[in-house]
Short mmCIF file of N, CA and C in Angstrom, two decimals:
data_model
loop_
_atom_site.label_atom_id
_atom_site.label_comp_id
_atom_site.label_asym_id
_atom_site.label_seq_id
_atom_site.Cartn_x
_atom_site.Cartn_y
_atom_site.Cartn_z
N UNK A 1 31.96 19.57 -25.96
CA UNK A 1 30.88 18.62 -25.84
C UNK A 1 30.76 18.09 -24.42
N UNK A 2 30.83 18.78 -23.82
CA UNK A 2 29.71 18.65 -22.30
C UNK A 2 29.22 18.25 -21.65
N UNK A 3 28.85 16.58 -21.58
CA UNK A 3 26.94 16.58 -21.03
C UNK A 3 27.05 16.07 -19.94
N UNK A 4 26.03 16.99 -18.93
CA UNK A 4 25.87 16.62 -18.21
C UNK A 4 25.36 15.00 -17.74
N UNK A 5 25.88 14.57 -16.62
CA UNK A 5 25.37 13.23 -16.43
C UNK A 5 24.39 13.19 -15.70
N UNK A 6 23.13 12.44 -16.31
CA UNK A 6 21.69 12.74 -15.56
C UNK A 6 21.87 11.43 -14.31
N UNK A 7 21.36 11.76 -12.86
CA UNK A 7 21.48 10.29 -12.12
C UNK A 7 19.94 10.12 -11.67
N UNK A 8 20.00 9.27 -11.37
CA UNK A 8 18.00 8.59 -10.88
C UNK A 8 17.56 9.68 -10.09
N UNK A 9 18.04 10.13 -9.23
CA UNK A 9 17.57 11.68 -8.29
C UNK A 9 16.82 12.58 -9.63
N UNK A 10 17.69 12.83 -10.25
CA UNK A 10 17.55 14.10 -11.02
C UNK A 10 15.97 13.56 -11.92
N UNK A 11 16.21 12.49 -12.41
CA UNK A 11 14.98 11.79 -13.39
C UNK A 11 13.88 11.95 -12.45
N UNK A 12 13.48 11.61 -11.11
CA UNK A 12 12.88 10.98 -10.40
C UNK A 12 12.41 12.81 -10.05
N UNK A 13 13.16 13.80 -9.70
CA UNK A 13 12.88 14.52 -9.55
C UNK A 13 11.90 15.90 -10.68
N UNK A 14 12.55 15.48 -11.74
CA UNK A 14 11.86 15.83 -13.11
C UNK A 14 10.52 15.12 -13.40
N UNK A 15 10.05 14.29 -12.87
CA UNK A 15 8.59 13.30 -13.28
C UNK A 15 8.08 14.07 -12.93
N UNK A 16 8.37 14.07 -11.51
CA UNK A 16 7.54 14.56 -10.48
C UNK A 16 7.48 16.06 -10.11
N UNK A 17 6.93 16.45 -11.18
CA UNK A 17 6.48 18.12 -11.52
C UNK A 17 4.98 18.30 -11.24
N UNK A 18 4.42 17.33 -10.51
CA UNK A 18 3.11 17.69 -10.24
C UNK A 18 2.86 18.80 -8.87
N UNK A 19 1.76 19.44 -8.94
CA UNK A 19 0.86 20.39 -7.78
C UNK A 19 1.46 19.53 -6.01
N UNK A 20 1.41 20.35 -5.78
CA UNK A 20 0.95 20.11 -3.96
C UNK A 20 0.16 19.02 -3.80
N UNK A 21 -1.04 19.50 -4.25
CA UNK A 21 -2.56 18.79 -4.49
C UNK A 21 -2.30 17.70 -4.89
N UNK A 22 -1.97 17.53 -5.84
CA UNK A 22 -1.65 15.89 -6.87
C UNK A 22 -0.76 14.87 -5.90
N UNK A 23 0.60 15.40 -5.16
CA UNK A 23 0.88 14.68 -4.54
C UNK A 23 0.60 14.46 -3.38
N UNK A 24 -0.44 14.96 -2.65
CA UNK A 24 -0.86 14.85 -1.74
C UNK A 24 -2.00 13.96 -1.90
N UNK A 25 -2.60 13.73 -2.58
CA UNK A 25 -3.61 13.14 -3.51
C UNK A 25 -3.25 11.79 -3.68
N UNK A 26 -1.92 11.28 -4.03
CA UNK A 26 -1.51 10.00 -4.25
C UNK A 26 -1.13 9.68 -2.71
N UNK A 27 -0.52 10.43 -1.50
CA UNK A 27 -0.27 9.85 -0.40
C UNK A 27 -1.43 9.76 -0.02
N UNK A 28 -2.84 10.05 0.06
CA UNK A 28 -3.51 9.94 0.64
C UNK A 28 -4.41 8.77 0.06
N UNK A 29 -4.24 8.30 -1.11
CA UNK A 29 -4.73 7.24 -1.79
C UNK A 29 -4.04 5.66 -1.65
N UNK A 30 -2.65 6.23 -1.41
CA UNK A 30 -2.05 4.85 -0.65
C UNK A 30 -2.37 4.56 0.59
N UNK A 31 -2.62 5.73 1.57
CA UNK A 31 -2.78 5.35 3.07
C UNK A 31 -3.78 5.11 2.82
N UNK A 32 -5.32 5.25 2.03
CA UNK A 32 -6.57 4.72 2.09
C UNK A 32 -6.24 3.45 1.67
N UNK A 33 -5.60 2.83 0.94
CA UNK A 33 -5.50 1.28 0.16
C UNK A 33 -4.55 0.41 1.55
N UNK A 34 -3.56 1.40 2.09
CA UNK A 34 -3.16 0.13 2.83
C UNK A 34 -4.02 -0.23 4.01
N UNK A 35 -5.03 0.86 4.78
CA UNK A 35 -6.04 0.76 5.77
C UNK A 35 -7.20 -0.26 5.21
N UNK A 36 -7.27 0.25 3.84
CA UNK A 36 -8.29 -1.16 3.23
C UNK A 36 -7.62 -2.51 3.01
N UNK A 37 -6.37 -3.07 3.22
CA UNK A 37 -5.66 -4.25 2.94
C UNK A 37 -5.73 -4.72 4.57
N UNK A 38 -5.72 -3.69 5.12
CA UNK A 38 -5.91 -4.10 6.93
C UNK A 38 -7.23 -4.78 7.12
N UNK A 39 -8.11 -4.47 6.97
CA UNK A 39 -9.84 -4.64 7.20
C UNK A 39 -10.28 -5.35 5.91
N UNK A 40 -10.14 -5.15 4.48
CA UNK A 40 -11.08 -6.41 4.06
C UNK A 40 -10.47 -7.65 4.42
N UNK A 41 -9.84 -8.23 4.45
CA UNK A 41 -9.11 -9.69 4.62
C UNK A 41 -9.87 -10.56 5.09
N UNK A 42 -10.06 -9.42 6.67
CA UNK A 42 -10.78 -10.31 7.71
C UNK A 42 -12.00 -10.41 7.43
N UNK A 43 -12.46 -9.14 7.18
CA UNK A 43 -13.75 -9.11 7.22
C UNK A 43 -14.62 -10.31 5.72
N UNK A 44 -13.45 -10.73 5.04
CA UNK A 44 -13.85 -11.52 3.90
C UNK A 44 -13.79 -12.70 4.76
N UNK A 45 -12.82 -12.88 5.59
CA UNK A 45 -12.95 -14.04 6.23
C UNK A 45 -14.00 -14.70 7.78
N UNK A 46 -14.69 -13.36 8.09
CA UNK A 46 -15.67 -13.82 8.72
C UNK A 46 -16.85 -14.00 8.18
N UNK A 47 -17.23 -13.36 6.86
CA UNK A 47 -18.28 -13.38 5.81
C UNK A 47 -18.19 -14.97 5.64
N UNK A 48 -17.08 -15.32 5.01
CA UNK A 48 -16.67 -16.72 4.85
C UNK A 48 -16.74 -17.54 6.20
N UNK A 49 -16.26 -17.33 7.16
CA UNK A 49 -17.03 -18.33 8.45
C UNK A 49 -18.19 -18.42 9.01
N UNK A 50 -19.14 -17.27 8.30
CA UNK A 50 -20.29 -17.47 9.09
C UNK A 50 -20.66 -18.21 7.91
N UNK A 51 -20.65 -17.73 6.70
CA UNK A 51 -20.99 -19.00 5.40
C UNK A 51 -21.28 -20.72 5.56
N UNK A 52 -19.83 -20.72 5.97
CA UNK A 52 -19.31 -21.90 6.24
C UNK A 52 -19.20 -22.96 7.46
N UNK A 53 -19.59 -22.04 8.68
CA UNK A 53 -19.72 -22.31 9.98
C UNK A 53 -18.96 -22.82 10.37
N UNK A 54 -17.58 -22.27 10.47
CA UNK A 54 -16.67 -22.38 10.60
C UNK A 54 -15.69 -22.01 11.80
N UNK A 55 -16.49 -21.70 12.87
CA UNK A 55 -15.86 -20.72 13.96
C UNK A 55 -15.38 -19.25 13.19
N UNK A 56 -13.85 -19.00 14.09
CA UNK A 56 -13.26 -18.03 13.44
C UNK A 56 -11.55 -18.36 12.34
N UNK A 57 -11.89 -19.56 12.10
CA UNK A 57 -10.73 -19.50 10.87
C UNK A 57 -10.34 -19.08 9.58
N UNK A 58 -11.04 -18.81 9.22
CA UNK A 58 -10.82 -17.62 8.19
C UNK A 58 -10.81 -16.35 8.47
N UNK A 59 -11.20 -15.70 9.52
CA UNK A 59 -10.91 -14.61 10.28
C UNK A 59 -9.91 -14.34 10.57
N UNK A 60 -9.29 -14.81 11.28
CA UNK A 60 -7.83 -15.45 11.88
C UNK A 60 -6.98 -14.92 10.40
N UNK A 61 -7.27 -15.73 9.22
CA UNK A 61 -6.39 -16.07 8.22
C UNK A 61 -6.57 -14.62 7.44
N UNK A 62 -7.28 -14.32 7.37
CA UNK A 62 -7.72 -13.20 6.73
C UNK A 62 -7.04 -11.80 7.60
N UNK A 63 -7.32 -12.22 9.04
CA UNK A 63 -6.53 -10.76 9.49
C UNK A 63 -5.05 -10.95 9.51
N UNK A 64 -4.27 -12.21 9.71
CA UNK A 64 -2.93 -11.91 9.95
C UNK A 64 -2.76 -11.81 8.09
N UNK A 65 -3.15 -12.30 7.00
CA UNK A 65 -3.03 -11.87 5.75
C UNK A 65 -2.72 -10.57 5.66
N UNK A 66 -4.18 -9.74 6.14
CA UNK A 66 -4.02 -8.29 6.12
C UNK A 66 -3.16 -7.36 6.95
N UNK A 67 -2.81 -8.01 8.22
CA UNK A 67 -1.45 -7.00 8.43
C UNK A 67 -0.41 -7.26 7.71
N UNK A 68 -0.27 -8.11 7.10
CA UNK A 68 0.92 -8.44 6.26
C UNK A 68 0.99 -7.47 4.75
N UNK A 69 -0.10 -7.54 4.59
CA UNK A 69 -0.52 -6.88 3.35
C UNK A 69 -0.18 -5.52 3.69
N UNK A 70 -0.81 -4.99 4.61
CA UNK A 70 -1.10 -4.01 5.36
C UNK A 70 0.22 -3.14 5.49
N UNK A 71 1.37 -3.90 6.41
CA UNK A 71 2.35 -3.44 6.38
C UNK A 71 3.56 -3.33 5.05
N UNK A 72 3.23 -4.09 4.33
CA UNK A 72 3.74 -4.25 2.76
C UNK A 72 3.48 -2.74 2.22
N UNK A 73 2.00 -2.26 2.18
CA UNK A 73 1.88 -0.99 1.71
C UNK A 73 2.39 0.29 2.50
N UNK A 74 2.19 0.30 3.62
CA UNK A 74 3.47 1.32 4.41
C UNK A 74 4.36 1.43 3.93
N UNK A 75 4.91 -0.07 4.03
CA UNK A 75 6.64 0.07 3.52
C UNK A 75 6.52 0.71 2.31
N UNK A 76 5.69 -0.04 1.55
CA UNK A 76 6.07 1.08 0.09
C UNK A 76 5.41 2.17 0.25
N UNK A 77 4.96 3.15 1.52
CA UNK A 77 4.67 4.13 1.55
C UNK A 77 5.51 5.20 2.19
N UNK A 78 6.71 4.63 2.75
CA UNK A 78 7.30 4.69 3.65
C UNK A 78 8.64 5.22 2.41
N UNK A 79 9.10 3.98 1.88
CA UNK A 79 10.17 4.20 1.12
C UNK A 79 10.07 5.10 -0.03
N UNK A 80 8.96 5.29 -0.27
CA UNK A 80 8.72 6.35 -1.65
C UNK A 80 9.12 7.33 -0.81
N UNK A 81 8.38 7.78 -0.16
CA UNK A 81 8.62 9.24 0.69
C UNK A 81 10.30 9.54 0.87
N UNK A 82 11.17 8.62 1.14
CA UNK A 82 12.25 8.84 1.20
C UNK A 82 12.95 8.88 0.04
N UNK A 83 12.67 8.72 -0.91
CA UNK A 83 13.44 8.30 -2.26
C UNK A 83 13.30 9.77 -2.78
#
């Protein structure tokens, strides 16, 4: 009685039985979402200052939001790739 011991590699590697295509398909759908976490932020927040007449403070708030955001999705684009 035998059994092999399965570890997270091996699981992680068994999911992920999809095409070329498919996973190329999901990296390219994260790098489109984190480039969009870069640019709407601000751009919600100058919509919102010209609204509001506000100078540029919600601009401001909206872009350092979105590099934050921004770089959040790298990282998890970053660390998948390595896993």
């Amino acid at each position: 009685m035998d059994k092999e011991k399965k570890t997270d590699s091996d699981d992680a590697a068994s999911l992920d039985d999809r095409s070329a295509t498919a996973k190329a398909m999901d990296k390219v759908s994260l790098i489109i979402s984190a480039c969009l976490m870069l640019v709407a932020p601000a751009l919600l927040g100058y919509f919102v200052d010209q609204r509001l007449q506000t100078g540029i403070a919600f601009t401001l708030v909206g872009f350092f939001f979105g590099i934050a955001a921004g770089f959040w999705q790298l990282y998890k684009l970053v660390s998948k790739s390595e896993a």
